[in-house]
Amino acid sequence: MKRCLLLILSAVLGVTVMVSKDRGSLYGQRASLFELLPVDSTDIVFLGNSITHYCEWHELLGMPNVKNRGISGDVVDGFFERLDPVVKGHPKKIFVMGGINDISHNLEADSVATLMASLLDHIIENSPTTEIYLQSALPINNDFNRYKNIIGKDDVVVAYNKLLEQLAAERGITFINLYPLFVNEEGKLDPLYTNDGLHLLGNAYIKWRDVILPYVNQ
Amino acid sequence: MKRCLLLILSAVLGVTVMVSKDRGSLYGQRASLFELLPVDSTDIVFLGNSITHYCEWHELLGMPNVKNRGISGDVVDGFFERLDPVVKGHPKKIFVMGGINDISHNLEADSVATLMASLLDHIIENSPTTEIYLQSALPINNDFNRYKNIIGKDDVVVAYNKLLEQLAAERGITFINLYPLFVNEEGKLDPLYTNDGLHLLGNAYIKWRDVILPYVNQ
């Protein structure tokens, strides 16, 4: 019901949260694969967009039971739509990162956070044994001038992360703030860690791993 | 030297094989990650473009030592440029699939096969203990009208695969012809297995796995 209201609200506001969920695209390819790859109660799932998709998490963490459920371009509502094959396996842990594509589609911080809240509640309700780790969005760097739809949205990311921290606290789940790891003095994604202002180089994934490893092993 | 001649030939013919190797793009992100993730002599590496990249091979095959070295959009020369972190680990096996992006950049079948020959020879020379499995290119289906640069190139794919089979035979390596698995009666990638005429749905990866599993376990 809450989700229905969200969708109606999205329609009224004239924004779309459906952009990446085209089953005729990469979303459909990956989602159809994920429907066929089993998840079980020993698994650790990384759910997200391109930033999750482009890593090799089981290698990075040295754990065979780590499963990549990232899809490049995906939005939070897209995660929701493909959640069933994940939650029905009742994985041990889910690490979630998302929202930057929603922000690039002109959603405000509170709208994206509301979508994320709905996602978290769905996981909690359908797989109460799963430990959820909510990861912040990362800073962006528009000096690269690569992704026009995130220009000027640095503050939306900051506001969104504050809301995520609240969501996590309200639900008693762990919030992992990755933002400070990658931000430079100008408040931008440090060019040490990116080649396009949005996505990460290998060294950033190593840094990310070092922060989450205690939570993975917990 | 052979590779230098190839590059000169490419320049003379006015074609470029450099398209996807932009270190400022996804190529640079993935390549920089692969430089940091170790490969060792027990590993099975899947080297390729988007069709390799978009699968979760270690899950599909149920083996932790399976490593995805696919990069969406990559060309055979791009594989070559990022081969060092793979061959220096002397992996047990390498499964290679590539060439369709080169074909989309208007290279002829023999030019792409020559690039692939150079790649294979480099692996053989630098990691003689590695078993190489050369996988065919897949059929395409332009009824989807999604990728303009592969329209009318169905015959180039067929010719390229014949050359790959020869290359493998000449080098005593295994050629795995995946083309017949996915082609329909019209000579096109069966719409059962794709949503865009180029990339694969989950069911196709299951079919692919069933064919390569004996080679993986060999």
Short mmCIF file of C-alpha atoms in Angstrom, two decimals:
data_model
loop_
_atom_site.label_atom_id
_atom_site.label_comp_id
_atom_site.label_asym_id
_atom_site.label_seq_id
_atom_site.Cartn_x
_atom_site.Cartn_y
_atom_site.Cartn_z
CA MET A 1 0.00 0.00 0.00
CA LYS A 2 2.78 2.37 0.98
CA ARG A 3 4.46 1.44 -2.28
CA CYS A 4 1.29 2.13 -4.27
CA LEU A 5 1.08 5.58 -2.72
CA LEU A 6 4.70 6.19 -3.66
CA LEU A 7 4.05 5.27 -7.25
CA ILE A 8 0.97 7.49 -7.38
CA LEU A 9 2.99 10.30 -5.81
CA SER A 10 5.70 9.80 -8.41
CA ALA A 11 3.09 10.00 -11.17
CA VAL A 12 1.54 13.15 -9.69
CA LEU A 13 4.92 14.83 -9.37
CA GLY A 14 5.58 13.97 -12.98
CA VAL A 15 8.77 12.12 -12.23
CA THR A 16 9.50 8.61 -13.24
CA VAL A 17 11.12 5.93 -11.18
CA MET A 18 10.71 3.38 -13.95
CA VAL A 19 13.58 4.48 -16.17
CA SER A 20 15.94 1.56 -15.75
CA LYS A 21 13.37 -1.17 -15.30
CA ASP A 22 12.91 -1.82 -19.00
CA ARG A 23 12.85 -5.59 -19.31
CA GLY A 24 14.07 -5.13 -22.90
CA SER A 25 17.43 -3.83 -21.72
CA LEU A 26 20.32 -4.83 -19.45
CA TYR A 27 17.85 -4.76 -16.55
CA GLY A 28 15.87 -7.61 -18.12
CA GLN A 29 19.01 -9.57 -18.92
CA ARG A 30 20.40 -9.39 -15.40
CA ALA A 31 17.03 -9.75 -13.66
CA SER A 32 16.27 -12.91 -15.67
CA LEU A 33 19.67 -14.33 -14.70
CA PHE A 34 19.10 -13.51 -11.03
CA GLU A 35 15.77 -15.34 -11.18
CA LEU A 36 17.70 -18.50 -12.09
CA LEU A 37 20.65 -18.22 -9.70
CA PRO A 38 19.73 -19.47 -6.25
CA VAL A 39 20.32 -17.53 -3.03
CA ASP A 40 20.49 -19.36 0.29
CA SER A 41 20.79 -18.58 3.97
CA THR A 42 24.60 -18.61 3.95
CA ASP A 43 24.84 -16.00 1.20
CA ILE A 44 25.95 -12.38 1.35
CA VAL A 45 24.21 -10.33 -1.33
CA PHE A 46 25.40 -7.02 -2.76
CA LEU A 47 22.35 -5.22 -4.12
CA GLY A 48 22.78 -2.08 -6.16
CA ASN A 49 23.39 -0.21 -9.39
CA SER A 50 26.48 0.07 -11.63
CA ILE A 51 28.77 0.88 -8.71
CA THR A 52 27.92 -2.52 -7.23
CA HIS A 53 27.64 -4.25 -10.61
CA TYR A 54 31.12 -3.36 -11.83
CA CYS A 55 32.98 -4.97 -8.94
CA GLU A 56 33.86 -8.64 -8.47
CA TRP A 57 32.76 -8.88 -4.85
CA HIS A 58 33.42 -12.57 -4.22
CA GLU A 59 37.00 -12.07 -5.37
CA LEU A 60 37.49 -8.81 -3.54
CA LEU A 61 36.25 -10.37 -0.30
CA GLY A 62 37.69 -13.84 -0.96
CA MET A 63 34.34 -15.48 -0.21
CA PRO A 64 32.49 -17.83 -2.57
CA ASN A 65 29.12 -17.10 -0.95
CA VAL A 66 29.20 -13.43 -1.93
CA LYS A 67 26.73 -12.67 -4.73
CA ASN A 68 26.62 -9.61 -6.97
CA ARG A 69 23.10 -8.31 -7.54
CA GLY A 70 24.06 -5.04 -9.13
CA ILE A 71 22.59 -3.76 -12.38
CA SER A 72 24.09 -0.79 -14.14
CA GLY A 73 21.59 2.07 -14.33
CA ASP A 74 19.18 0.60 -11.82
CA VAL A 75 17.02 2.70 -9.50
CA VAL A 76 15.70 1.82 -6.03
CA ASP A 77 12.32 0.83 -7.39
CA GLY A 78 14.17 -1.46 -9.81
CA PHE A 79 15.83 -3.16 -6.83
CA PHE A 80 12.37 -3.63 -5.35
CA GLU A 81 11.01 -5.26 -8.48
CA ARG A 82 13.75 -7.89 -8.44
CA LEU A 83 13.88 -8.50 -4.71
CA ASP A 84 11.88 -11.72 -4.63
CA PRO A 85 14.62 -14.11 -5.80
CA VAL A 86 16.85 -12.59 -3.11
CA VAL A 87 14.54 -12.49 -0.10
CA LYS A 88 13.02 -15.91 -0.73
CA GLY A 89 16.50 -17.37 -0.12
CA HIS A 90 16.72 -15.58 3.24
CA PRO A 91 20.36 -14.59 2.75
CA LYS A 92 22.57 -14.08 5.77
CA LYS A 93 23.35 -10.48 4.87
CA ILE A 94 22.38 -7.90 2.28
CA PHE A 95 24.60 -4.89 1.56
CA VAL A 96 22.54 -2.26 -0.25
CA MET A 97 23.72 0.80 -2.12
CA GLY A 98 21.46 2.83 -4.34
CA GLY A 99 19.82 6.11 -5.09
CA ILE A 100 22.26 8.00 -7.29
CA ASN A 101 20.36 7.06 -10.47
CA ASP A 102 17.09 8.15 -8.88
CA ILE A 103 18.78 11.46 -8.04
CA SER A 104 20.00 11.73 -11.63
CA HIS A 105 16.35 11.34 -12.67
CA ASN A 106 15.57 14.48 -10.66
CA LEU A 107 14.03 12.87 -7.58
CA GLU A 108 14.57 14.83 -4.39
CA ALA A 109 16.46 13.34 -1.44
CA ASP A 110 13.31 12.62 0.57
CA SER A 111 11.60 10.87 -2.36
CA VAL A 112 14.56 8.55 -2.88
CA ALA A 113 14.86 7.92 0.86
CA THR A 114 11.17 7.02 0.97
CA LEU A 115 11.71 4.49 -1.81
CA MET A 116 14.68 3.10 0.08
CA ALA A 117 12.63 2.87 3.29
CA SER A 118 10.05 0.85 1.40
CA LEU A 119 12.77 -1.46 0.11
CA LEU A 120 14.26 -1.97 3.58
CA ASP A 121 10.83 -2.65 5.09
CA HIS A 122 10.10 -5.22 2.41
CA ILE A 123 13.34 -7.06 3.18
CA ILE A 124 12.72 -6.89 6.94
CA GLU A 125 9.19 -8.19 6.52
CA ASN A 126 9.99 -11.00 4.09
CA SER A 127 13.36 -12.09 5.41
CA PRO A 128 13.58 -11.13 9.09
CA THR A 129 16.70 -13.26 9.63
CA THR A 130 18.68 -11.25 7.08
CA GLU A 131 21.10 -8.64 8.44
CA ILE A 132 20.85 -5.49 6.35
CA TYR A 133 23.76 -3.11 5.86
CA LEU A 134 22.65 0.16 4.34
CA GLN A 135 25.51 1.85 2.55
CA SER A 136 25.55 5.57 1.83
CA ALA A 137 25.62 7.05 -1.63
CA LEU A 138 29.07 8.18 -2.75
CA PRO A 139 30.12 11.73 -3.55
CA ILE A 140 30.07 12.76 -7.22
CA ASN A 141 32.49 14.91 -9.18
CA ASN A 142 31.08 16.97 -11.99
CA ASP A 143 34.47 18.39 -12.96
CA PHE A 144 34.57 15.37 -15.27
CA ASN A 145 31.46 16.80 -16.97
CA ARG A 146 30.49 13.28 -18.00
CA TYR A 147 27.03 12.76 -16.54
CA LYS A 148 24.90 15.84 -17.18
CA ASN A 149 22.03 14.62 -15.00
CA ILE A 150 24.02 14.74 -11.78
CA ILE A 151 25.41 18.25 -12.28
CA GLY A 152 24.60 20.43 -9.27
CA LYS A 153 23.24 17.52 -7.23
CA ASP A 154 26.09 17.20 -4.75
CA ASP A 155 23.89 18.61 -1.97
CA VAL A 156 21.06 16.21 -2.79
CA VAL A 157 23.49 13.35 -2.20
CA VAL A 158 24.49 14.79 1.18
CA ALA A 159 20.85 15.31 2.21
CA TYR A 160 19.94 11.80 1.00
CA ASN A 161 22.72 10.23 3.06
CA LYS A 162 21.48 12.01 6.20
CA LEU A 163 18.04 10.55 5.59
CA LEU A 164 19.52 7.09 5.03
CA GLU A 165 21.30 7.30 8.37
CA GLN A 166 17.96 8.08 10.04
CA LEU A 167 16.20 5.24 8.21
CA ALA A 168 18.83 2.80 9.40
CA ALA A 169 18.67 4.05 12.99
CA GLU A 170 14.86 3.81 13.04
CA ARG A 171 15.05 0.19 11.91
CA GLY A 172 18.03 -0.84 14.03
CA ILE A 173 20.11 -1.74 11.00
CA THR A 174 23.71 -0.81 10.31
CA PHE A 175 24.45 2.31 8.28
CA ILE A 176 27.83 2.32 6.57
CA ASN A 177 28.88 5.81 5.62
CA LEU A 178 31.22 5.42 2.65
CA TYR A 179 30.91 9.07 1.63
CA PRO A 180 33.79 10.39 3.79
CA LEU A 181 36.14 7.75 2.39
CA PHE A 182 35.96 9.08 -1.12
CA VAL A 183 35.25 12.81 -0.79
CA ASN A 184 37.98 15.40 -1.26
CA GLU A 185 38.37 18.81 0.36
CA GLU A 186 36.12 20.37 -2.27
CA GLY A 187 33.26 18.02 -1.41
CA LYS A 188 33.70 16.03 -4.61
CA LEU A 189 34.45 12.41 -5.41
CA ASP A 190 38.24 12.42 -5.23
CA PRO A 191 39.77 12.04 -8.73
CA LEU A 192 42.14 9.50 -7.16
CA TYR A 193 39.22 7.07 -7.13
CA THR A 194 37.30 7.77 -10.32
CA ASN A 195 37.82 8.37 -14.02
CA ASP A 196 34.36 9.78 -14.75
CA GLY A 197 33.09 11.45 -11.59
CA LEU A 198 30.56 8.73 -10.78
CA HIS A 199 32.10 5.26 -11.06
CA LEU A 200 35.04 3.82 -9.17
CA LEU A 201 38.53 2.68 -10.02
CA GLY A 202 40.00 -0.50 -8.57
CA ASN A 203 41.76 1.28 -5.71
CA ALA A 204 38.40 2.59 -4.45
CA TYR A 205 36.98 -0.92 -4.23
CA ILE A 206 39.99 -1.98 -2.13
CA LYS A 207 39.30 0.94 0.25
CA TRP A 208 35.58 0.07 0.33
CA ARG A 209 36.39 -3.58 1.09
CA ASP A 210 38.62 -2.64 4.01
CA VAL A 211 35.72 -0.73 5.59
CA ILE A 212 33.05 -3.40 5.11
CA LEU A 213 35.16 -6.46 5.85
CA PRO A 214 34.39 -6.38 9.60
CA TYR A 215 30.66 -6.28 8.80
CA VAL A 216 31.00 -9.07 6.25
CA ASN A 217 32.80 -11.28 8.78
CA GLN A 218 30.63 -10.25 11.76
CA MET B 1 56.37 -7.70 -33.76
CA LYS B 2 53.34 -9.50 -35.22
CA ARG B 3 51.18 -7.22 -33.10
CA CYS B 4 52.96 -4.10 -34.35
CA LEU B 5 52.33 -5.18 -37.93
CA LEU B 6 48.67 -5.68 -37.07
CA LEU B 7 48.40 -2.19 -35.65
CA ILE B 8 50.14 -0.70 -38.70
CA LEU B 9 47.81 -2.71 -40.96
CA SER B 10 44.83 -1.41 -39.01
CA ALA B 11 46.08 2.14 -39.44
CA VAL B 12 46.66 1.66 -43.20
CA LEU B 13 43.21 0.17 -43.66
CA GLY B 14 41.77 3.14 -41.82
CA VAL B 15 40.04 1.07 -39.18
CA THR B 16 40.47 1.48 -35.49
CA VAL B 17 40.76 -1.26 -32.93
CA MET B 18 41.11 1.20 -30.09
CA VAL B 19 37.46 2.11 -29.61
CA SER B 20 36.73 0.58 -26.23
CA LYS B 21 40.13 0.92 -24.65
CA ASP B 22 39.54 4.39 -23.28
CA ARG B 23 41.01 4.35 -19.78
CA GLY B 24 38.59 7.17 -18.91
CA SER B 25 35.59 4.86 -19.25
CA LEU B 26 34.29 1.54 -17.93
CA TYR B 27 37.33 -0.09 -19.53
CA GLY B 28 39.65 1.86 -17.21
CA GLN B 29 37.49 1.13 -14.17
CA ARG B 30 37.41 -2.62 -14.73
CA ALA B 31 41.00 -2.88 -15.98
CA SER B 32 42.25 -1.05 -12.85
CA LEU B 33 40.25 -3.43 -10.67
CA PHE B 34 41.62 -6.47 -12.50
CA GLU B 35 45.16 -5.19 -11.91
CA LEU B 36 44.48 -5.43 -8.16
CA LEU B 37 42.64 -8.77 -8.02
CA PRO B 38 45.09 -11.66 -8.05
CA VAL B 39 44.87 -14.64 -10.40
CA ASP B 40 46.59 -17.91 -9.50
CA SER B 41 47.24 -21.30 -11.02
CA THR B 42 44.00 -22.82 -9.72
CA ASP B 43 41.81 -20.15 -11.33
CA ILE B 44 39.48 -20.39 -14.29
CA VAL B 45 39.23 -17.05 -16.07
CA PHE B 46 36.40 -15.90 -18.33
CA LEU B 47 37.83 -13.26 -20.66
CA GLY B 48 35.52 -11.26 -22.89
CA ASN B 49 33.17 -8.38 -23.58
CA SER B 50 29.68 -7.56 -22.26
CA ILE B 51 28.37 -11.06 -22.94
CA THR B 52 30.96 -12.40 -20.49
CA HIS B 53 30.77 -9.38 -18.17
CA TYR B 54 27.02 -9.58 -17.54
CA CYS B 55 27.05 -13.13 -16.14
CA GLU B 56 27.93 -14.25 -12.63
CA TRP B 57 30.18 -17.15 -13.68
CA HIS B 58 31.32 -18.34 -10.25
CA GLU B 59 27.67 -18.67 -9.23
CA LEU B 60 26.55 -20.23 -12.49
CA LEU B 61 29.32 -22.83 -12.29
CA GLY B 62 29.27 -23.16 -8.50
CA MET B 63 33.03 -22.66 -8.29
CA PRO B 64 34.78 -19.98 -6.20
CA ASN B 65 37.90 -20.03 -8.36
CA VAL B 66 36.03 -18.81 -11.44
CA LYS B 67 36.88 -15.19 -12.26
CA ASN B 68 35.01 -12.81 -14.53
CA ARG B 69 37.29 -10.74 -16.74
CA GLY B 70 34.61 -9.36 -19.02
CA ILE B 71 34.28 -5.67 -19.88
CA SER B 72 31.23 -4.41 -21.65
CA GLY B 73 32.13 -2.94 -25.04
CA ASP B 74 35.61 -4.41 -25.12
CA VAL B 75 37.39 -5.45 -28.32
CA VAL B 76 40.02 -8.16 -28.82
CA ASP B 77 42.86 -5.66 -28.71
CA GLY B 78 41.39 -4.42 -25.42
CA PHE B 79 41.65 -7.98 -24.05
CA PHE B 80 45.28 -7.99 -25.13
CA GLU B 81 46.07 -4.74 -23.33
CA ARG B 82 44.80 -6.13 -20.03
CA LEU B 83 46.17 -9.64 -20.36
CA ASP B 84 49.23 -9.24 -18.12
CA PRO B 85 47.44 -9.49 -14.73
CA VAL B 86 45.82 -12.69 -16.03
CA VAL B 87 48.77 -14.49 -17.62
CA LYS B 88 51.22 -13.63 -14.87
CA GLY B 89 49.04 -15.74 -12.54
CA HIS B 90 49.26 -18.71 -14.92
CA PRO B 91 45.58 -19.63 -14.48
CA LYS B 92 44.51 -23.22 -14.94
CA LYS B 93 42.09 -22.35 -17.73
CA ILE B 94 41.01 -19.35 -19.78
CA PHE B 95 37.68 -19.30 -21.59
CA VAL B 96 37.77 -16.57 -24.24
CA MET B 97 34.90 -15.03 -26.16
CA GLY B 98 35.28 -11.90 -28.22
CA GLY B 99 35.11 -10.26 -31.59
CA ILE B 100 31.53 -9.05 -31.94
CA ASN B 101 32.46 -5.49 -30.94
CA ASP B 102 35.35 -5.52 -33.42
CA ILE B 103 32.86 -6.64 -36.08
CA SER B 104 30.51 -3.84 -35.03
CA HIS B 105 33.42 -1.45 -35.65
CA ASN B 106 33.51 -2.67 -39.26
CA LEU B 107 36.48 -5.00 -39.04
CA GLU B 108 36.30 -7.93 -41.43
CA ALA B 109 36.28 -11.52 -40.17
CA ASP B 110 39.92 -12.16 -41.07
CA SER B 111 41.11 -8.98 -39.33
CA VAL B 112 39.35 -9.92 -36.10
CA ALA B 113 40.58 -13.51 -36.33
CA THR B 114 44.14 -12.22 -36.79
CA LEU B 115 43.78 -10.14 -33.62
CA MET B 116 42.42 -13.19 -31.80
CA ALA B 117 45.33 -15.31 -33.09
CA SER B 118 47.73 -12.76 -31.65
CA LEU B 119 45.90 -12.90 -28.30
CA LEU B 120 45.99 -16.70 -28.19
CA ASP B 121 49.69 -16.77 -29.09
CA HIS B 122 50.45 -14.28 -26.35
CA ILE B 123 48.69 -16.48 -23.79
CA ILE B 124 50.40 -19.63 -25.07
CA GLU B 125 53.81 -17.95 -24.97
CA ASN B 126 53.42 -16.34 -21.54
CA SER B 127 51.43 -18.99 -19.74
CA PRO B 128 52.08 -22.32 -21.45
CA THR B 129 50.46 -24.30 -18.61
CA THR B 130 47.10 -22.55 -19.14
CA GLU B 131 44.47 -24.52 -21.04
CA ILE B 132 42.71 -22.20 -23.48
CA TYR B 133 39.11 -22.69 -24.55
CA LEU B 134 38.23 -20.56 -27.53
CA GLN B 135 34.51 -19.90 -27.67
CA SER B 136 32.74 -18.91 -30.87
CA ALA B 137 30.93 -15.63 -31.34
CA LEU B 138 27.16 -15.89 -30.95
CA PRO B 139 24.56 -15.25 -33.63
CA ILE B 140 22.99 -11.79 -33.69
CA ASN B 141 19.40 -10.76 -34.35
CA ASN B 142 18.82 -7.42 -36.01
CA ASP B 143 15.04 -7.78 -35.92
CA PHE B 144 15.41 -6.00 -32.58
CA ASN B 145 16.92 -3.06 -34.51
CA ARG B 146 18.81 -2.09 -31.38
CA TYR B 147 22.46 -2.09 -32.43
CA LYS B 148 22.81 -0.34 -35.79
CA ASN B 149 26.47 -1.28 -36.19
CA ILE B 150 25.81 -5.00 -36.42
CA ILE B 151 23.04 -4.78 -39.01
CA GLY B 152 23.87 -6.98 -42.00
CA LYS B 153 26.88 -8.55 -40.31
CA ASP B 154 25.41 -12.01 -39.66
CA ASP B 155 27.65 -13.52 -42.38
CA VAL B 156 30.75 -11.86 -40.93
CA VAL B 157 30.03 -13.66 -37.64
CA VAL B 158 29.72 -17.00 -39.46
CA ALA B 159 32.97 -16.42 -41.39
CA TYR B 160 34.74 -15.29 -38.20
CA ASN B 161 33.69 -18.44 -36.36
CA LYS B 162 35.09 -20.64 -39.15
CA LEU B 163 38.41 -18.84 -38.82
CA LEU B 164 38.35 -19.26 -35.04
CA GLU B 165 37.85 -22.99 -35.46
CA GLN B 166 40.94 -23.09 -37.69
CA LEU B 167 42.98 -21.00 -35.25
CA ALA B 168 42.11 -23.37 -32.43
CA ALA B 169 42.94 -26.47 -34.51
CA GLU B 170 46.30 -25.01 -35.58
CA ARG B 171 47.22 -24.40 -31.95
CA GLY B 172 45.81 -27.63 -30.54
CA ILE B 173 43.38 -25.79 -28.28
CA THR B 174 39.70 -26.51 -27.75
CA PHE B 175 37.14 -24.65 -29.86
CA ILE B 176 33.68 -24.46 -28.30
CA ASN B 177 31.06 -23.67 -30.90
CA LEU B 178 28.24 -21.94 -29.03
CA TYR B 179 26.70 -20.53 -32.22
CA PRO B 180 24.43 -23.53 -32.98
CA LEU B 181 23.02 -23.48 -29.45
CA PHE B 182 21.47 -20.06 -29.87
CA VAL B 183 20.70 -19.73 -33.58
CA ASN B 184 17.16 -20.13 -34.90
CA GLU B 185 16.01 -21.45 -38.29
CA GLU B 186 16.40 -17.99 -39.81
CA GLY B 187 20.07 -17.86 -38.85
CA LYS B 188 19.41 -15.31 -36.11
CA LEU B 189 19.97 -15.23 -32.35
CA ASP B 190 16.80 -16.92 -31.13
CA PRO B 191 14.49 -14.38 -29.41
CA LEU B 192 14.01 -17.02 -26.71
CA TYR B 193 17.49 -16.12 -25.48
CA THR B 194 17.78 -12.36 -25.98
CA ASN B 195 15.88 -9.13 -25.45
CA ASP B 196 18.00 -6.93 -27.71
CA GLY B 197 19.48 -9.16 -30.41
CA LEU B 198 22.99 -9.14 -28.98
CA HIS B 199 22.98 -9.83 -25.25
CA LEU B 200 21.69 -12.88 -23.41
CA LEU B 201 18.88 -13.62 -21.01
CA GLY B 202 19.40 -15.85 -17.97
CA ASN B 203 18.13 -18.99 -19.72
CA ALA B 204 20.90 -18.64 -22.34
CA TYR B 205 23.58 -18.61 -19.67
CA ILE B 206 22.16 -21.84 -18.22
CA LYS B 207 22.37 -23.44 -21.68
CA TRP B 208 25.90 -22.10 -22.16
CA ARG B 209 26.93 -23.49 -18.76
CA ASP B 210 25.63 -26.95 -19.59
CA VAL B 211 27.88 -27.02 -22.68
CA ILE B 212 31.06 -25.78 -21.01
CA LEU B 213 30.73 -27.60 -17.70
CA PRO B 214 32.61 -30.71 -18.94
CA TYR B 215 35.48 -28.46 -20.09
CA VAL B 216 35.47 -26.55 -16.81
CA ASN B 217 35.66 -29.80 -14.84
CA GLN B 218 38.09 -31.53 -17.21
#
